[in-house]
Amino acid sequence: MLDVLFAGEVFCDLVFGGIPHLPTPGTEVYADRFAVSPGGTATRAVATARLGLRTGILGVIGTDLFGEHLAARLAAEQNLDPTWLRRDPAVHTPVTVAVTQEHDRAFLTYEEKGALRPEVWEGELPAVRFLQLGIGRPLPAWAAEFRARGTRVVGGVGWDPTGQWSRELLTRLAEVDVFICNAVEATSYTRTGTVEQAVKVLADHVPDVVVTDGGKGAVAVDGATGELVRVAVPRVPAVDPTGAGDVFTAGLITGLNHDWPLTTRLRFAGLCAALSVQSLGGANSAPRWEAIDAFLERTPGIPDADLIRIRAIKP
């Protein structure tokens, strides 16, 4: 049995870092750092596997150069089972160019329809405690099958390139048990002015809501008590924020898997995300336990109860 299965689009990220500004037409800008990294759904899967959970990934990649690289990288990750990562020679593996500056980044993406999350899955699906997938479009029938078996479904969203931020998404929240998004997504879909207002609107549709708010931390509603909680994120020197939200999701699901209290889940997720921004590439920089241990040792103010819970799950 898996702890978590991540389903969605799998990208090969080409990450350029340390640029003074974005290039304008007819000009060239040089980066001082470069990395190739699994991206999208793969970032969440790699980050979760490194935290010790039995992790699977479901998606489609090609047999091209980028697909070969991703297949080899993901197969090499301990605790990550790529059984449900389909290789299709007719598909061009999705590619994202991420151009990063200290506190923000911009993306250029190529993606074909054949590489989207499969609407139909032919073959046996695994037993799993948590399923994570995007709800920006209608959920496939197999997601409901998972939920009927008792799997908890964790929904997420991404950037809406249409700029419409359709409120239809709110109706899909009934199909998930936990919803995670960032501040821009939350306020755009709910038509609200603050993260706190957005969280309250979202909580009317789904029991557990978590909204990441960049360097300000995260805001969530406790599904059991209805309490609104904000937890700060550790302050660290930032090199590349690409994939930090995905790593946050990995930390949060790890806390859910271990039945931690909400504040502990948020604190651990924020810690993982903070560690990930200190080097280039989302999946590449997903923290291992050595980095987490070192951070806990040198960082004062973490509640003893949280330290005990976090250290207890170290593989």
Coordinates of C-alpha atoms in Angstrom, one line a residue:
M1 CA 0.0 0.0 0.0
L2 CA 1.2 3.5 -0.8
D3 CA 1.0 6.4 1.5
V4 CA 0.4 8.9 -1.3
L5 CA -0.1 8.9 -5.0
F6 CA 0.5 12.1 -7.0
A7 CA -1.4 12.3 -10.3
G8 CA -0.9 15.0 -12.9
E9 CA 1.4 16.6 -15.4
V10 CA 5.1 15.7 -15.2
F11 CA 7.5 18.4 -16.5
C12 CA 11.2 18.6 -17.2
D13 CA 12.2 22.0 -15.7
L14 CA 15.1 23.9 -17.2
V15 CA 15.9 26.4 -14.4
F16 CA 18.0 29.5 -15.0
G17 CA 19.0 31.4 -11.9
G18 CA 20.9 34.5 -10.8
I19 CA 19.7 36.8 -13.6
P20 CA 19.6 40.6 -13.1
H21 CA 16.4 41.0 -15.0
L22 CA 14.3 39.3 -17.6
P23 CA 15.4 39.7 -21.2
T24 CA 13.5 42.1 -23.5
P25 CA 12.9 41.4 -27.2
G26 CA 16.2 41.6 -29.2
T27 CA 18.4 41.3 -26.0
E28 CA 20.2 38.5 -24.2
V29 CA 20.7 38.0 -20.5
Y30 CA 23.1 35.5 -18.9
A31 CA 22.3 33.4 -15.9
D32 CA 25.0 32.4 -13.4
R33 CA 23.3 29.2 -12.4
F34 CA 21.5 26.4 -14.3
A35 CA 19.8 23.2 -13.4
V36 CA 17.6 20.5 -15.0
S37 CA 15.0 19.1 -12.6
P38 CA 11.8 17.1 -12.5
G39 CA 8.9 19.5 -12.2
G40 CA 5.2 19.8 -11.7
T41 CA 3.7 16.6 -10.1
A42 CA 7.2 15.1 -10.0
T43 CA 8.4 17.9 -7.6
R44 CA 5.7 16.9 -5.1
A45 CA 6.4 13.2 -5.5
V46 CA 10.2 13.6 -5.1
A47 CA 9.8 15.8 -2.1
T48 CA 7.4 13.5 -0.3
A49 CA 9.5 10.4 -1.0
R50 CA 12.5 12.1 0.5
L51 CA 10.5 12.7 3.7
G52 CA 10.0 8.9 4.0
L53 CA 6.5 8.3 2.7
R54 CA 5.8 5.4 0.3
T55 CA 5.1 7.5 -2.8
G56 CA 3.7 6.8 -6.3
I57 CA 3.4 9.0 -9.4
L58 CA 0.7 8.7 -12.1
G59 CA 1.1 10.6 -15.3
V60 CA 2.4 10.5 -18.9
I61 CA 5.8 11.4 -20.3
G62 CA 7.4 10.8 -23.7
T63 CA 10.3 8.6 -24.7
D64 CA 12.2 11.7 -26.0
L65 CA 15.4 13.1 -24.4
F66 CA 13.4 14.9 -21.6
G67 CA 11.3 11.8 -20.9
E68 CA 14.4 9.6 -20.7
H69 CA 16.0 12.0 -18.2
L70 CA 12.9 12.2 -16.0
A71 CA 12.4 8.4 -16.0
A72 CA 16.0 7.8 -14.9
R73 CA 15.8 10.6 -12.2
L74 CA 12.5 9.4 -10.8
A75 CA 13.6 5.7 -10.8
A76 CA 16.6 6.7 -8.7
E77 CA 14.6 8.3 -5.9
Q78 CA 14.2 6.1 -2.8
N79 CA 10.6 5.5 -1.7
L80 CA 9.3 6.7 -5.1
D81 CA 7.4 4.1 -7.2
P82 CA 7.1 5.1 -10.9
T83 CA 4.9 2.1 -11.8
W84 CA 2.1 4.4 -12.9
L85 CA 4.2 6.8 -14.9
R86 CA 3.3 5.9 -18.5
R87 CA 5.8 6.2 -21.3
D88 CA 4.2 7.2 -24.6
P89 CA 6.4 7.5 -27.7
A90 CA 3.7 9.7 -29.4
V91 CA 4.0 12.3 -26.6
H92 CA 6.5 15.2 -26.3
T93 CA 7.4 15.4 -22.6
P94 CA 6.2 18.8 -21.2
V95 CA 9.0 21.3 -20.6
T96 CA 9.1 24.4 -18.5
V97 CA 11.8 27.1 -18.6
A98 CA 11.9 28.7 -15.2
V99 CA 13.8 32.0 -14.9
T100 CA 14.4 32.9 -11.3
Q101 CA 15.4 35.9 -9.3
E102 CA 15.8 36.0 -5.6
H103 CA 12.2 36.4 -4.6
D104 CA 10.2 35.5 -7.7
R105 CA 10.3 33.6 -11.0
A106 CA 8.7 33.5 -14.5
F107 CA 7.9 30.5 -16.6
L108 CA 7.7 29.5 -20.2
T109 CA 6.0 26.2 -20.8
Y110 CA 5.4 23.8 -23.7
E111 CA 2.8 21.0 -23.1
E112 CA 0.8 18.8 -25.4
K113 CA -2.7 17.4 -24.7
G114 CA -1.4 13.8 -24.7
A115 CA 0.8 14.6 -21.6
L116 CA -2.2 15.8 -19.6
R117 CA -3.4 13.8 -16.6
P118 CA -5.2 10.7 -18.1
E119 CA -9.0 10.9 -17.9
V120 CA -9.1 7.1 -18.2
W121 CA -6.6 4.8 -16.6
E122 CA -6.4 1.3 -18.1
G123 CA -4.9 -1.0 -15.5
E124 CA -4.9 -1.7 -11.8
L125 CA -4.7 1.3 -9.5
P126 CA -2.9 1.0 -6.2
A127 CA -4.3 1.0 -2.7
V128 CA -3.3 4.4 -1.2
R129 CA -4.0 6.6 1.8
F130 CA -3.8 9.9 0.0
L131 CA -4.4 11.0 -3.6
Q132 CA -3.1 14.4 -4.7
L133 CA -4.2 15.9 -8.0
G134 CA -5.2 19.2 -9.6
I135 CA -8.9 20.3 -9.7
G136 CA -8.5 23.1 -12.3
R137 CA -10.5 20.9 -14.6
P138 CA -13.1 18.2 -13.9
L139 CA -11.8 15.3 -11.9
P140 CA -11.5 11.9 -13.7
A141 CA -13.8 9.0 -12.7
W142 CA -10.9 7.1 -11.2
A143 CA -10.4 9.8 -8.6
A144 CA -13.9 9.1 -7.3
E145 CA -13.1 5.4 -7.2
F146 CA -10.2 6.1 -4.9
R147 CA -12.3 8.2 -2.6
A148 CA -15.0 5.5 -2.5
R149 CA -12.3 3.1 -1.2
G150 CA -11.5 5.5 1.7
T151 CA -8.6 7.4 0.1
R152 CA -8.4 11.0 1.2
V153 CA -8.2 13.3 -1.8
V154 CA -6.0 16.4 -1.7
G155 CA -6.8 19.0 -4.3
G156 CA -4.6 21.7 -5.8
V157 CA -4.7 24.3 -8.6
G158 CA -2.2 26.2 -10.7
W159 CA -2.0 29.4 -12.6
D160 CA -5.0 30.2 -14.8
P161 CA -3.6 31.4 -18.1
T162 CA -7.0 32.5 -19.2
G163 CA -7.2 35.0 -16.3
Q164 CA -10.9 34.1 -15.7
W165 CA -10.4 32.2 -12.4
S166 CA -13.8 30.5 -13.0
R167 CA -15.8 30.1 -9.8
E168 CA -16.8 26.7 -11.2
L169 CA -13.8 25.5 -9.4
L170 CA -15.6 26.0 -6.0
T171 CA -18.1 23.4 -7.0
R172 CA -15.3 20.8 -7.4
L173 CA -14.2 21.3 -3.8
A174 CA -16.9 18.9 -2.8
E175 CA -14.9 16.1 -4.5
V176 CA -11.8 16.6 -2.3
D177 CA -11.1 16.4 1.4
V178 CA -8.2 18.8 1.6
F179 CA -7.5 21.9 -0.6
I180 CA -4.2 23.6 -0.9
C181 CA -3.5 26.7 -3.0
N182 CA -1.5 30.0 -2.9
A183 CA -2.7 33.4 -2.0
V184 CA -3.2 34.6 -5.6
E185 CA -5.2 31.6 -6.5
A186 CA -7.3 31.7 -3.3
T187 CA -8.2 35.4 -3.6
S188 CA -8.8 35.2 -7.4
Y189 CA -11.2 32.2 -7.2
T190 CA -13.1 33.6 -4.3
R191 CA -13.1 37.2 -5.4
T192 CA -11.9 38.4 -2.0
G193 CA -9.3 40.9 -0.9
T194 CA -7.3 39.1 1.7
V195 CA -6.1 35.6 2.3
E196 CA -8.1 35.3 5.5
Q197 CA -11.3 36.2 3.7
A198 CA -10.5 33.7 1.0
V199 CA -9.8 30.9 3.4
K200 CA -13.2 31.4 5.1
V201 CA -15.0 31.3 1.7
L202 CA -13.2 28.1 0.7
A203 CA -13.9 26.5 4.1
D204 CA -17.6 26.6 3.2
H205 CA -16.9 24.1 0.4
V206 CA -14.2 21.8 1.8
P207 CA -13.4 20.7 5.4
D208 CA -9.6 21.4 5.3
V209 CA -8.2 24.5 3.5
V210 CA -4.6 25.6 3.5
V211 CA -3.4 28.8 1.6
T212 CA 0.3 29.6 1.3
D213 CA 1.2 33.2 1.5
G214 CA 4.8 33.4 0.4
G215 CA 7.2 34.7 3.0
K216 CA 4.3 35.5 5.3
G217 CA 3.7 31.7 5.9
A218 CA 0.4 29.9 5.5
V219 CA -3.2 30.4 6.6
A220 CA -5.5 27.4 7.2
V221 CA -8.9 26.4 8.7
D222 CA -9.0 23.5 11.1
G223 CA -11.6 21.2 9.7
A224 CA -12.3 19.8 13.2
T225 CA -12.8 23.1 15.1
G226 CA -13.3 25.7 12.4
E227 CA -10.4 27.7 13.9
L228 CA -8.5 30.0 11.6
V229 CA -4.7 29.5 12.0
R230 CA -1.7 31.4 10.6
V231 CA 1.8 30.0 10.9
A232 CA 4.9 31.9 9.9
V233 CA 7.5 30.4 7.6
P234 CA 11.2 30.4 8.6
R235 CA 13.3 33.3 7.2
V236 CA 16.1 32.0 5.0
P237 CA 18.3 33.3 2.2
A238 CA 16.4 32.6 -1.1
V239 CA 18.2 31.4 -4.3
D240 CA 15.2 29.9 -6.2
P241 CA 11.6 29.8 -5.1
T242 CA 10.6 27.4 -8.0
G243 CA 8.6 24.5 -6.6
A244 CA 8.5 25.8 -3.0
G245 CA 4.7 25.4 -3.0
D246 CA 5.0 21.8 -4.2
V247 CA 7.5 21.1 -1.4
F248 CA 5.1 22.7 1.1
T249 CA 2.4 20.3 -0.2
A250 CA 4.8 17.4 0.4
G251 CA 5.4 18.5 4.0
L252 CA 1.7 19.0 4.6
I253 CA 0.7 15.6 3.3
T254 CA 3.4 14.1 5.4
G255 CA 1.9 15.7 8.5
L256 CA -1.6 14.5 7.5
N257 CA -0.2 10.9 7.0
H258 CA 1.1 11.0 10.6
D259 CA -2.1 12.6 12.0
W260 CA -0.3 15.7 13.4
P261 CA -2.2 18.7 14.7
L262 CA -2.8 21.5 12.1
T263 CA -0.2 23.9 13.5
T264 CA 2.5 21.1 13.4
R265 CA 1.6 20.3 9.8
L266 CA 1.9 23.9 8.8
R267 CA 5.1 24.4 10.6
F268 CA 6.8 21.4 9.1
A269 CA 5.5 22.2 5.6
G270 CA 6.8 25.7 5.9
L271 CA 10.2 24.4 7.1
C272 CA 10.5 22.1 4.1
A273 CA 9.5 24.9 1.7
A274 CA 12.0 27.3 3.2
L275 CA 14.8 24.7 2.9
S276 CA 13.9 24.2 -0.8
V277 CA 14.4 27.8 -1.8
Q278 CA 18.1 27.8 -0.9
S279 CA 19.2 26.0 -4.0
L280 CA 18.2 25.7 -7.7
G281 CA 15.4 23.5 -9.0
G282 CA 12.2 22.5 -7.2
A283 CA 12.7 18.7 -7.1
N284 CA 16.5 19.0 -7.0
S285 CA 16.3 21.2 -3.9
A286 CA 13.6 19.2 -2.0
P287 CA 15.1 18.7 1.5
R288 CA 16.5 15.4 2.8
W289 CA 16.4 14.5 6.5
E290 CA 20.1 15.6 7.0
A291 CA 19.1 19.2 6.1
I292 CA 15.9 19.1 8.2
D293 CA 17.9 17.8 11.2
A294 CA 20.5 20.5 10.8
F295 CA 17.8 23.2 10.6
L296 CA 16.0 21.9 13.7
E297 CA 19.3 22.0 15.6
R298 CA 20.2 25.6 14.8
T299 CA 16.7 27.1 14.9
P300 CA 15.4 28.3 18.2
G301 CA 11.7 28.8 19.1
I302 CA 10.3 25.6 17.6
P303 CA 7.8 24.2 20.1
D304 CA 9.1 21.0 21.9
A305 CA 5.9 19.1 21.0
D306 CA 6.6 19.8 17.3
L307 CA 10.2 18.8 17.6
I308 CA 9.2 15.5 19.1
R309 CA 6.7 14.7 16.4
I310 CA 9.0 15.7 13.6
R311 CA 12.0 13.8 14.9
A312 CA 9.9 10.7 15.6
I313 CA 9.2 10.1 11.8
K314 CA 12.7 10.4 10.6
P315 CA 13.4 7.2 8.7

